[in-house]
């Protein structure tokens, strides 16, 4: 994890530059380009030369508001946590044969020893260090470090962009796992943005037979029909209550979409909340009770990279179609603003350009 900037010479490894360029959020609404030392490598880590970084809604939120809940940008922070690259060097306990490998990075560092980690729920580790979550730096930079086992080899037929977007794909896969989607399932997804489209593709890969998606933007609904969904409904005019789906995944964060989606779930169905909205939302509690609906939030993911890589390699999920804007590292601020432009889904930053 990029938490230290002390440069340590690496023996028997390719010569590296002493410094790197990084785009840094200085404070709310202010980005600068700076030159920093190459991050220090711990024995179990690899140094990744970053090839592509996807822009996430959380990056945009930190840029626009300077905080997300209790996480406050109170010192300069490198944004970006959806990334892929090539291993440029390895720590002393890592096989040097990994140097040169193309990898997708799972951008988190759990403690591995707490109750949650030992139970296999490392996404809930209270000591988690997560890229681009204050005070941990992210990947809008030329190099990052990560524990070797969280840098996953990717096959040649998976692009750098798709490898970087395994991070949001992991959110969709984790939501589908939590929703217990299986062959023949009927699913409703609220929100046809990047996460909604990804969730639809993940549900299809899990074998869902009917995938409804709602949004207020007709262009996004049309795109969703081409890339995963089987039915598209305009949230302004089309009712979803009574669909009796097996699972509802909210990727919108809109309170009304959550309430309507819950009422579209059949008995013993599942509701998974992914989208970030208000801290408190009024829910149809009696409906949930009478149908014994199981409701859960989603907080990141656990052990999703191997499945994601396999789905991409097999062509069962297509992430390249989400990329609608490409930016150099010095254009990171423009990338953070790109999502507000019509027709934009996913901006990608290329630190090597």
XYZ file of C-alpha atoms in Angstrom:
353
model
C 0.000 0.000 0.000
C 1.363 3.437 -0.863
C 1.760 4.723 2.675
C 5.500 5.447 2.685
C 7.676 7.386 0.283
C 11.150 6.245 1.343
C 13.113 4.907 -1.611
C 15.054 1.713 -0.934
C 17.521 0.296 -3.521
C 16.464 -3.133 -4.784
C 19.160 -5.684 -5.478
C 19.168 -7.938 -8.555
C 16.154 -6.139 -10.004
C 15.632 -3.726 -12.898
C 16.949 -0.237 -12.214
C 14.098 2.050 -11.237
C 13.757 5.805 -11.263
C 14.108 7.468 -7.857
C 10.960 9.522 -8.315
C 7.498 9.331 -9.856
C 4.730 11.691 -10.887
C 1.399 11.730 -9.043
C -1.871 13.670 -9.249
C -2.722 14.809 -5.732
C -5.941 16.102 -4.193
C -4.662 18.931 -2.032
C -8.067 19.835 -0.656
C -11.677 19.903 -1.799
C -11.762 20.893 -5.483
C -7.999 21.339 -5.896
C -5.699 18.929 -7.747
C -1.966 19.355 -8.391
C 0.768 17.375 -10.125
C 3.801 16.580 -7.974
C 7.028 14.582 -8.078
C 7.378 12.081 -5.230
C 9.912 9.393 -4.254
C 9.166 5.872 -5.473
C 7.242 4.126 -2.648
C 9.157 1.835 -0.284
C 8.714 -1.917 -0.751
C 7.996 -4.169 2.220
C 9.249 -7.785 1.964
C 5.852 -9.227 0.954
C 4.968 -6.491 -1.519
C 5.331 -5.832 -5.234
C 5.911 -2.491 -6.922
C 3.377 -2.001 -9.700
C 3.908 0.415 -12.569
C 0.351 1.618 -13.075
C -1.058 1.315 -16.594
C -4.728 2.239 -16.099
C -6.907 3.622 -13.298
C -10.699 3.841 -13.434
C -12.430 6.859 -11.908
C -14.931 5.825 -9.230
C -17.806 7.824 -7.795
C -15.988 7.885 -4.461
C -13.005 9.622 -6.115
C -15.380 12.237 -7.485
C -17.050 12.631 -4.093
C -13.725 13.242 -2.341
C -12.804 15.779 -5.032
C -16.118 17.630 -4.848
C -16.872 17.391 -1.121
C -13.583 16.575 0.605
C -15.054 13.736 2.622
C -17.225 10.631 2.626
C -18.858 10.104 6.001
C -16.143 9.903 8.649
C -13.334 9.785 6.057
C -12.075 13.340 5.638
C -9.391 14.649 3.278
C -7.420 16.625 5.864
C -4.052 16.220 4.143
C -2.933 15.780 0.504
C -4.270 12.498 -0.895
C -3.679 10.474 -4.072
C -7.046 9.291 -5.420
C -7.824 6.185 -7.505
C -8.434 2.578 -6.469
C -9.467 0.788 -9.688
C -6.149 -0.187 -11.224
C -3.990 -2.481 -13.281
C -0.340 -2.417 -14.226
C 2.893 -4.337 -14.554
C 5.136 -5.534 -11.722
C 8.335 -3.497 -11.812
C 10.040 -4.849 -8.670
C 9.379 -7.222 -5.775
C 10.077 -7.307 -2.062
C 12.674 -9.601 -0.560
C 10.214 -12.444 0.156
C 8.537 -12.410 -3.280
C 9.670 -14.544 -6.217
C 11.582 -12.282 -8.651
C 9.974 -14.236 -11.495
C 6.900 -12.049 -10.942
C 8.741 -9.020 -12.363
C 7.187 -8.046 -15.680
C 3.833 -9.706 -15.033
C 0.669 -7.824 -15.978
C -1.584 -7.659 -12.938
C -4.925 -6.429 -11.658
C -4.670 -4.997 -8.156
C -7.093 -5.642 -5.323
C -6.592 -2.269 -3.636
C -6.839 -3.162 0.020
C -4.721 -4.426 2.892
C -6.529 -6.270 5.698
C -4.739 -7.125 8.927
C -5.346 -10.882 8.327
C -5.432 -11.623 12.079
C -8.644 -10.070 13.454
C -11.929 -11.892 14.033
C -13.419 -10.758 10.728
C -10.339 -11.667 8.700
C -10.096 -15.106 10.280
C -13.776 -15.700 9.519
C -13.103 -14.985 5.842
C -14.761 -11.568 5.940
C -11.621 -9.520 5.426
C -13.641 -6.766 3.737
C -14.972 -5.988 7.230
C -11.534 -5.815 8.840
C -11.554 -2.861 11.266
C -7.880 -2.174 10.469
C -8.374 -2.197 6.687
C -6.142 0.060 4.623
C -7.916 0.835 1.352
C -6.507 2.781 -1.587
C -7.659 6.408 -1.824
C -9.461 6.289 1.525
C -7.889 8.824 3.910
C -5.147 8.576 5.021
C -4.083 5.885 2.503
C -2.897 7.023 -0.920
C -4.325 5.585 -4.128
C -3.232 5.018 -7.707
C -3.308 8.316 -9.634
C 0.460 7.879 -9.787
C 3.090 6.095 -11.838
C 3.849 3.450 -9.180
C 2.077 1.829 -6.214
C 2.838 -1.010 -3.820
C 0.560 -3.861 -2.758
C 0.956 -7.233 -1.049
C 1.992 -9.758 -3.688
C -1.062 -11.992 -3.278
C -3.352 -9.017 -3.967
C -1.708 -8.456 -7.377
C -3.366 -10.989 -9.682
C -1.865 -12.124 -12.992
C -4.106 -11.355 -15.951
C -4.178 -13.166 -19.310
C -3.192 -11.512 -22.572
C -6.790 -11.276 -23.813
C -7.787 -9.016 -20.898
C -7.039 -5.342 -21.575
C -5.453 -2.980 -19.074
C -8.763 -1.105 -18.866
C -10.773 -4.253 -18.137
C -8.189 -5.381 -15.582
C -8.503 -2.043 -13.791
C -12.298 -2.312 -13.794
C -12.193 -5.661 -12.036
C -12.560 -3.565 -8.890
C -16.108 -2.342 -9.696
C -16.868 -5.733 -11.243
C -16.005 -7.208 -7.857
C -18.700 -5.028 -6.291
C -21.217 -6.461 -8.761
C -20.060 -10.035 -8.218
C -20.189 -9.628 -4.443
C -23.715 -8.175 -4.685
C -24.827 -11.137 -6.807
C -23.270 -13.589 -4.355
C -25.012 -11.879 -1.451
C -28.268 -11.950 -3.434
C -27.801 -15.702 -4.037
C -28.424 -15.288 -7.750
C -28.361 -18.607 -9.557
C -29.551 -20.112 -12.857
C -33.152 -19.107 -13.456
C -33.194 -16.215 -10.974
C -35.252 -13.117 -11.727
C -33.442 -9.927 -10.743
C -34.274 -6.219 -10.530
C -31.472 -3.631 -10.571
C -32.042 0.065 -9.856
C -29.605 2.394 -11.619
C -28.094 1.917 -15.088
C -24.784 3.589 -14.338
C -21.481 1.677 -14.383
C -22.255 -0.399 -11.266
C -25.778 -1.175 -12.463
C -24.509 -2.309 -15.874
C -21.791 -4.370 -14.206
C -24.316 -5.926 -11.801
C -26.511 -6.847 -14.765
C -23.601 -8.535 -16.532
C -22.644 -10.330 -13.318
C -26.228 -11.523 -12.805
C -26.263 -12.836 -16.367
C -22.979 -14.649 -15.758
C -24.504 -16.204 -12.628
C -27.340 -17.560 -14.768
C -30.200 -15.125 -14.127
C -32.980 -15.636 -16.681
C -34.636 -12.222 -16.358
C -32.789 -9.030 -15.486
C -34.862 -5.863 -15.095
C -33.044 -2.536 -14.820
C -34.475 0.888 -14.012
C -33.204 4.409 -14.573
C -34.518 7.827 -15.580
C -32.103 8.196 -18.523
C -33.318 6.531 -21.717
C -29.825 6.376 -23.242
C -28.519 4.434 -20.250
C -31.506 2.094 -20.350
C -30.867 1.400 -24.031
C -27.204 0.710 -23.278
C -28.185 -1.637 -20.443
C -30.390 -3.663 -22.795
C -27.427 -4.145 -25.098
C -25.094 -5.189 -22.289
C -26.745 -7.482 -19.768
C -30.334 -6.509 -19.005
C -33.341 -8.263 -20.516
C -35.912 -5.578 -19.582
C -35.470 -1.800 -19.190
C -37.945 0.306 -17.210
C -38.087 4.074 -16.889
C -38.219 4.855 -13.181
C -40.393 7.906 -13.847
C -43.186 6.081 -15.664
C -42.882 2.304 -15.221
C -43.970 0.603 -12.001
C -41.899 -2.255 -10.606
C -44.054 -3.189 -7.633
C -45.491 -6.641 -8.034
C -42.740 -8.053 -10.255
C -42.058 -10.640 -7.528
C -38.386 -10.964 -8.441
C -36.045 -13.218 -6.513
C -33.573 -10.426 -5.824
C -33.351 -6.641 -5.936
C -29.982 -4.872 -6.178
C -29.990 -1.119 -5.660
C -27.162 0.626 -7.500
C -28.782 4.059 -7.421
C -28.763 5.176 -3.795
C -32.149 6.854 -4.409
C -34.545 6.426 -1.501
C -37.619 6.039 -3.704
C -35.863 3.447 -5.871
C -35.011 1.452 -2.746
C -38.587 1.513 -1.457
C -40.076 0.605 -4.844
C -37.500 -2.103 -5.407
C -38.241 -3.766 -2.091
C -41.919 -3.949 -3.054
C -40.913 -5.730 -6.265
C -39.397 -8.633 -4.314
C -41.266 -11.883 -3.897
C -41.572 -13.909 -0.671
C -38.212 -14.961 0.823
C -36.423 -12.781 -1.729
C -33.260 -10.782 -1.173
C -32.521 -7.053 -1.207
C -28.927 -5.860 -1.613
C -28.066 -2.191 -1.104
C -25.015 -1.102 -3.114
C -25.645 2.523 -4.051
C -24.594 5.304 -1.698
C -27.425 7.646 -0.744
C -28.812 9.172 2.418
C -27.629 7.802 5.759
C -31.239 7.087 6.783
C -34.042 5.860 4.510
C -37.659 5.030 5.339
C -38.383 1.386 4.465
C -41.628 -0.628 4.063
C -40.979 -2.650 7.209
C -44.300 -4.505 7.309
C -43.794 -5.621 3.680
C -40.318 -6.908 4.570
C -41.651 -8.734 7.619
C -44.690 -10.278 5.949
C -42.635 -11.667 3.072
C -39.596 -12.560 5.160
C -37.367 -10.567 2.820
C -33.655 -10.722 3.594
C -31.984 -7.283 3.383
C -28.259 -6.548 3.428
C -25.783 -3.873 2.500
C -22.599 -4.473 0.513
C -19.220 -3.247 1.714
C -16.626 -3.851 -0.973
C -15.939 -7.581 -1.605
C -13.974 -10.676 -0.621
C -12.065 -13.152 -2.838
C -13.647 -11.931 -6.085
C -10.617 -11.323 -8.340
C -10.084 -14.940 -9.493
C -13.723 -15.290 -10.610
C -13.698 -11.853 -12.230
C -10.551 -12.656 -14.229
C -12.047 -15.953 -15.393
C -15.306 -14.310 -16.506
C -13.360 -11.680 -18.455
C -11.037 -14.219 -20.046
C -14.022 -16.355 -21.100
C -15.872 -13.381 -22.566
C -18.809 -13.701 -20.176
C -18.391 -10.117 -18.973
C -17.337 -7.130 -21.099
C -15.872 -4.167 -19.223
C -14.195 -2.423 -22.162
C -17.610 -1.203 -23.347
C -17.875 0.962 -20.221
C -14.849 3.127 -21.037
C -16.069 6.431 -22.475
C -13.212 8.784 -21.579
C -9.407 8.417 -21.611
C -7.074 10.834 -19.822
C -3.381 11.222 -19.062
C -2.181 11.544 -15.476
C -1.919 15.326 -15.764
C -5.570 15.344 -16.860
C -6.815 13.625 -13.697
C -8.920 16.606 -12.686
C -10.684 16.548 -16.055
C -11.241 12.811 -15.620
C -12.923 13.462 -12.270
C -15.292 15.904 -13.964
C -16.005 13.748 -17.021
C -18.922 11.839 -15.509
C -21.138 14.932 -15.650
C -20.935 15.052 -19.443
C -23.751 13.439 -21.494
C -23.100 9.859 -22.532
C -20.206 9.337 -20.129
C -19.996 6.095 -18.138
C -16.401 5.441 -17.120
C -13.307 7.611 -17.314
C -9.883 5.950 -17.235
C -6.580 7.621 -16.324
C -3.324 6.353 -17.893
C -0.356 7.311 -15.671
C 2.146 6.181 -18.303
C 0.962 8.693 -20.882
